[in-house]
Coordinates of C-alpha atoms and ligand atoms in Angstrom, one line a residue:
X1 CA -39.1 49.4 -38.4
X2 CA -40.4 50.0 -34.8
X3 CA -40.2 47.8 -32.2
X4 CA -43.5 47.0 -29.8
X5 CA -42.7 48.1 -26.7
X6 CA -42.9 44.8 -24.3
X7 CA -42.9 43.8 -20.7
X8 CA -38.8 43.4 -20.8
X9 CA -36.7 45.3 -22.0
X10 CA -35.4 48.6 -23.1
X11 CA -37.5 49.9 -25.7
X12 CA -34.8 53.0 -26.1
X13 CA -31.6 50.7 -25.6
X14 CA -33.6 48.1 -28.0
X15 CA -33.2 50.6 -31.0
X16 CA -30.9 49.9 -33.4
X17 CA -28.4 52.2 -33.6
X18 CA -29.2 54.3 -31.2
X19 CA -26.3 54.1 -28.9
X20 CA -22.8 54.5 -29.8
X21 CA -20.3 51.3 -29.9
X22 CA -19.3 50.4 -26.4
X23 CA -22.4 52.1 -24.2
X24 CA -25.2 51.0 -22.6
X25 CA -28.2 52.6 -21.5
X26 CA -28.7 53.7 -18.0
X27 CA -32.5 54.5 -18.4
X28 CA -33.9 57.0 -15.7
X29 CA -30.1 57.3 -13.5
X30 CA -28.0 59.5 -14.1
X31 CA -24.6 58.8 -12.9
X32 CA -22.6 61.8 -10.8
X33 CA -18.8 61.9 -12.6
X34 CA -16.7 64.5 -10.5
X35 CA -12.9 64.5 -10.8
X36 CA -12.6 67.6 -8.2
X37 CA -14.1 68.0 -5.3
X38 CA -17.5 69.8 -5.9
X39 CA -17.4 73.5 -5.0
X40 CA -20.2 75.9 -3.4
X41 CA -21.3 78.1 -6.5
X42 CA -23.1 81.3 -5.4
X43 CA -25.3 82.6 -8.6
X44 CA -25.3 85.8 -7.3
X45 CA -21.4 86.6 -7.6
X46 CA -21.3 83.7 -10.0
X47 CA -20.1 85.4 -13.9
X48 CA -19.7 84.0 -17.1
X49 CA -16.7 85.0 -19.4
X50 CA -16.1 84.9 -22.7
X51 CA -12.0 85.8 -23.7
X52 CA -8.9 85.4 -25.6
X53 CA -9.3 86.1 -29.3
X54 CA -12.7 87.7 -29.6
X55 CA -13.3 91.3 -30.7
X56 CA -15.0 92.4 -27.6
X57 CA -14.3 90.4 -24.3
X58 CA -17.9 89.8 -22.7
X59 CA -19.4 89.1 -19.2
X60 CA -22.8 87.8 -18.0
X61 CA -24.5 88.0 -14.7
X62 CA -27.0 84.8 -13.3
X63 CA -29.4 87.7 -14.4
X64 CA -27.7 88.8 -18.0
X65 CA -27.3 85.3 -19.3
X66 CA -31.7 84.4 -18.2
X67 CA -32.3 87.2 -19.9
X68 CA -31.0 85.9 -23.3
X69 CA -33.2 83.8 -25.6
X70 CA -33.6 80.7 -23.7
X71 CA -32.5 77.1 -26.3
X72 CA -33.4 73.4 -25.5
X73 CA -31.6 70.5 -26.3
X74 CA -33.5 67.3 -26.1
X75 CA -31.5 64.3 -26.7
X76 CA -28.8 62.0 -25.3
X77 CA -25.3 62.4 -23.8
X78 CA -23.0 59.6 -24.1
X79 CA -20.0 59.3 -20.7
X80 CA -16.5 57.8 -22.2
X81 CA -17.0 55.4 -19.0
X82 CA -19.6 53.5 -21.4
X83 CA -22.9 54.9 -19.6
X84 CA -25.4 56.6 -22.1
X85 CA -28.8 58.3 -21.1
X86 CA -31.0 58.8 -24.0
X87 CA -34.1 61.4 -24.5
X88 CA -33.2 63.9 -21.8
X89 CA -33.0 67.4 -21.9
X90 CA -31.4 70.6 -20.7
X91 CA -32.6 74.1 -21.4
X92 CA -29.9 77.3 -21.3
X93 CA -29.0 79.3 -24.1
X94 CA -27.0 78.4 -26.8
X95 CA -22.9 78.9 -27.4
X96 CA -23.7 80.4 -30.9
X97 CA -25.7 83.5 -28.9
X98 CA -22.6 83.8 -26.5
X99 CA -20.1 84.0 -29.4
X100 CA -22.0 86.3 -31.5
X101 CA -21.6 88.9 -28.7
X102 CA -18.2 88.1 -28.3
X103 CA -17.0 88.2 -31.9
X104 CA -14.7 85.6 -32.7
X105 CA -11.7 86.7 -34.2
X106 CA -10.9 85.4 -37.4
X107 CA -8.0 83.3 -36.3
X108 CA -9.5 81.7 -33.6
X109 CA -10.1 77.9 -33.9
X110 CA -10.4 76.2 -30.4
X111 CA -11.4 77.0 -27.3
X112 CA -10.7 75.9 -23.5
X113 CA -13.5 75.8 -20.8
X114 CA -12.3 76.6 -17.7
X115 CA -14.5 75.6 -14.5
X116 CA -14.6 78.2 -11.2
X117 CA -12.6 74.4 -9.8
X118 CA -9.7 74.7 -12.5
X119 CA -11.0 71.9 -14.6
X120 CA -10.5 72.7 -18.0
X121 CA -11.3 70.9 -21.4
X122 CA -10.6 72.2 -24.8
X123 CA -12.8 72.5 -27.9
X124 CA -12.4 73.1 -31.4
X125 CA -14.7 76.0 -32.4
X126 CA -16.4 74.0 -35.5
X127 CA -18.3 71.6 -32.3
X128 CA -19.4 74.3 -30.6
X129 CA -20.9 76.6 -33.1
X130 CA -24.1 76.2 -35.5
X131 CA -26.4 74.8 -32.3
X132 CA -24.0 72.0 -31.3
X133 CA -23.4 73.5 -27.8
X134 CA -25.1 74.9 -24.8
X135 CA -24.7 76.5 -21.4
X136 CA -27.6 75.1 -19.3
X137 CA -28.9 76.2 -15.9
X138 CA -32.4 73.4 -16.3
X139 CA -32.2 69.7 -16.4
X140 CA -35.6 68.2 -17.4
X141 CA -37.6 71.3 -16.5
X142 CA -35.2 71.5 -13.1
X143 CA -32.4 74.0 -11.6
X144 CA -29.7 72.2 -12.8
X145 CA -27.9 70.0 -9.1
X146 CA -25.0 71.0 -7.8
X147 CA -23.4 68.0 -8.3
X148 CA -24.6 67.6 -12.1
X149 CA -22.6 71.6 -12.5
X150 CA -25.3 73.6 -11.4
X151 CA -25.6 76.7 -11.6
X152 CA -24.4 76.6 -14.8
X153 CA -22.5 74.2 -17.2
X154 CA -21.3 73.3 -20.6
X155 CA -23.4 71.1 -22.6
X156 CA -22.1 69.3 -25.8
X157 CA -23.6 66.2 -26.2
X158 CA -22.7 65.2 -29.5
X159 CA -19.0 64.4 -27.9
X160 CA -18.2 62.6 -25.1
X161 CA -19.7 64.3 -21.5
X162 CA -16.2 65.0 -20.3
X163 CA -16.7 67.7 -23.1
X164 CA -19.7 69.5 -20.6
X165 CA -17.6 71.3 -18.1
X166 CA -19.6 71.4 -14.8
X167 CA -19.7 74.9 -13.3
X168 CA -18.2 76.9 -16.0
X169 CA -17.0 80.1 -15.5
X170 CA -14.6 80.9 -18.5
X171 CA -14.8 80.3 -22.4
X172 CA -11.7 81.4 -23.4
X173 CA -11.1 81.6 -27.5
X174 CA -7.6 80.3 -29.0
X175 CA -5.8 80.4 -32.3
X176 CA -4.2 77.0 -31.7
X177 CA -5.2 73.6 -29.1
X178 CA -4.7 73.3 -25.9
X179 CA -5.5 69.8 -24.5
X180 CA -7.4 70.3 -20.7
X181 CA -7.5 68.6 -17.7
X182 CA -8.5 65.0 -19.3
X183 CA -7.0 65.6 -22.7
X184 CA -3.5 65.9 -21.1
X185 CA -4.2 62.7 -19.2
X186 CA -4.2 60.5 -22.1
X187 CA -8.0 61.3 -23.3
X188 CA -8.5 61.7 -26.5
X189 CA -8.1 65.4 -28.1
X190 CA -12.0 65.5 -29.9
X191 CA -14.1 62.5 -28.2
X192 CA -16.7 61.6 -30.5
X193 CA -18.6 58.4 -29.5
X194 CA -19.4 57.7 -32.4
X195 CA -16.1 56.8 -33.5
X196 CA -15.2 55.5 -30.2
X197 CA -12.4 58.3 -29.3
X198 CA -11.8 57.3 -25.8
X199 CA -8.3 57.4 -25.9
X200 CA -5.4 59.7 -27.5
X201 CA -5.0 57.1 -30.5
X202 CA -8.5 56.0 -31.3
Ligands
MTE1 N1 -15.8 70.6 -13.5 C1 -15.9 69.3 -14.0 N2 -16.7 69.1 -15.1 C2 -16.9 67.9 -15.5 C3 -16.3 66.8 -14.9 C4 -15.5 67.0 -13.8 O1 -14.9 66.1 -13.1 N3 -15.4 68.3 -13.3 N4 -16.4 65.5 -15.4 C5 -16.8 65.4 -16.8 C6 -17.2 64.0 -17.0 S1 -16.1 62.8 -17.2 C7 -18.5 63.7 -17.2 S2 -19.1 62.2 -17.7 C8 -19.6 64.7 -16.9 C9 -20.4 64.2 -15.8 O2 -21.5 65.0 -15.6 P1 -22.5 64.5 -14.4 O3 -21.7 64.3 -13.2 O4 -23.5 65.6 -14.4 O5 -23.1 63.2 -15.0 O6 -19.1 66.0 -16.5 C10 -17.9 66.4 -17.1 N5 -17.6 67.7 -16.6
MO2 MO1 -17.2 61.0 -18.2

């Protein structure tokens, strides 16, 4: 059933189901979550990498990685700090393309992000293959803010946004886990919302 959309109220938050247990809707804010000090990212000697166990180690320019086929996600991202913004979007291109130049070995299984900063978060490769993951340079039709990643960041929004490194610079492939900068800090190893994995334990 659809709810009529009233003079008070959330019509989005108001859905049933439609945010995970424990968030709340922030509507049109979006909250700035930086554990680092934000750097200065220059696009022009900015690179993207792609390493570890892969067939054929890969880098992209600013220019390479525009001149791939360009994927949208529209959708929401859910913060582990209980903030939620639903029906946004981000346009980049998608992990899947990145990987299928790279050639994933076929004992790799996980994968670390590492930011030009040294923030790093780690991955299993099943969440970010089959269209699941992004790396986005557009927020809402806009270069993405420097403060929100820009240039370029990680976008998984089916997991916890602590998942989207901001200014990414490396994906590097693994054949085993290796927890990153929140993992290691008592965050939980995979971070799905929907099952409320804040916490190592949940
Ligand atoms: N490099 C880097 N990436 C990061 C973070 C960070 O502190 N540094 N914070 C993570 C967390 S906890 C969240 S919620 C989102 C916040 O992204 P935003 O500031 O664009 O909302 O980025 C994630 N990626
Ligand atoms: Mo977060």
């Amino acid at each position: 059933m659809r709810v009529s959309r009233g003079f008070t109220g959330s019509r989005r938050g108001g859905e049933p189901g439609r945010l995970p247990p424990g968030q709340y809707d922030v509507g049109s804010n979006w909250p700035v979550l930086t554990a680092e000090l934000t750097p200065r990212v220059d696009p022009d000697s900015w690179t993207l990498t792609v390493n570890g166990r892969v067939a054929d180690p890969k880098v992209w320019s600013w220019q390479d990685l525009r001149a791939l086929p360009p994927s949208t996600y529209s959708g929401d991202i859910h913060c582990v700090t209980t903030w939620s913004k639903l029906d946004t979007s981000f346009t980049g291109v998608s992990v899947d393309e990145l990987l299928a130049a790279a050639g994933p070995l076929p004992e790799a299984t996980h994968m670390v992000a590492t930011s030009t900063t040294g923030y790093t978060t780690n991955l299993p490769l099943a969440d970010i293959t089959g269209g699941k993951a992004w790396i986005v340079w557009e927020h809402e039709g806009r270069p993405l803010t420097v403060e929100h990643g820009g240039p370029v960041r990680m976008l998984v929004p089916h997991l916890y946004f602590w998942k989207s490194a901001k200014w990414i610079e490396t994906i590097t492939l693994l054949d085993h886990d290796e927890p990153g900068f929140w993992e290691v800090r008592g965050y939980h190893d995979r971070g799905d919302p929907w099952r409320e994995q804040r916490y190592q334990g949940d």
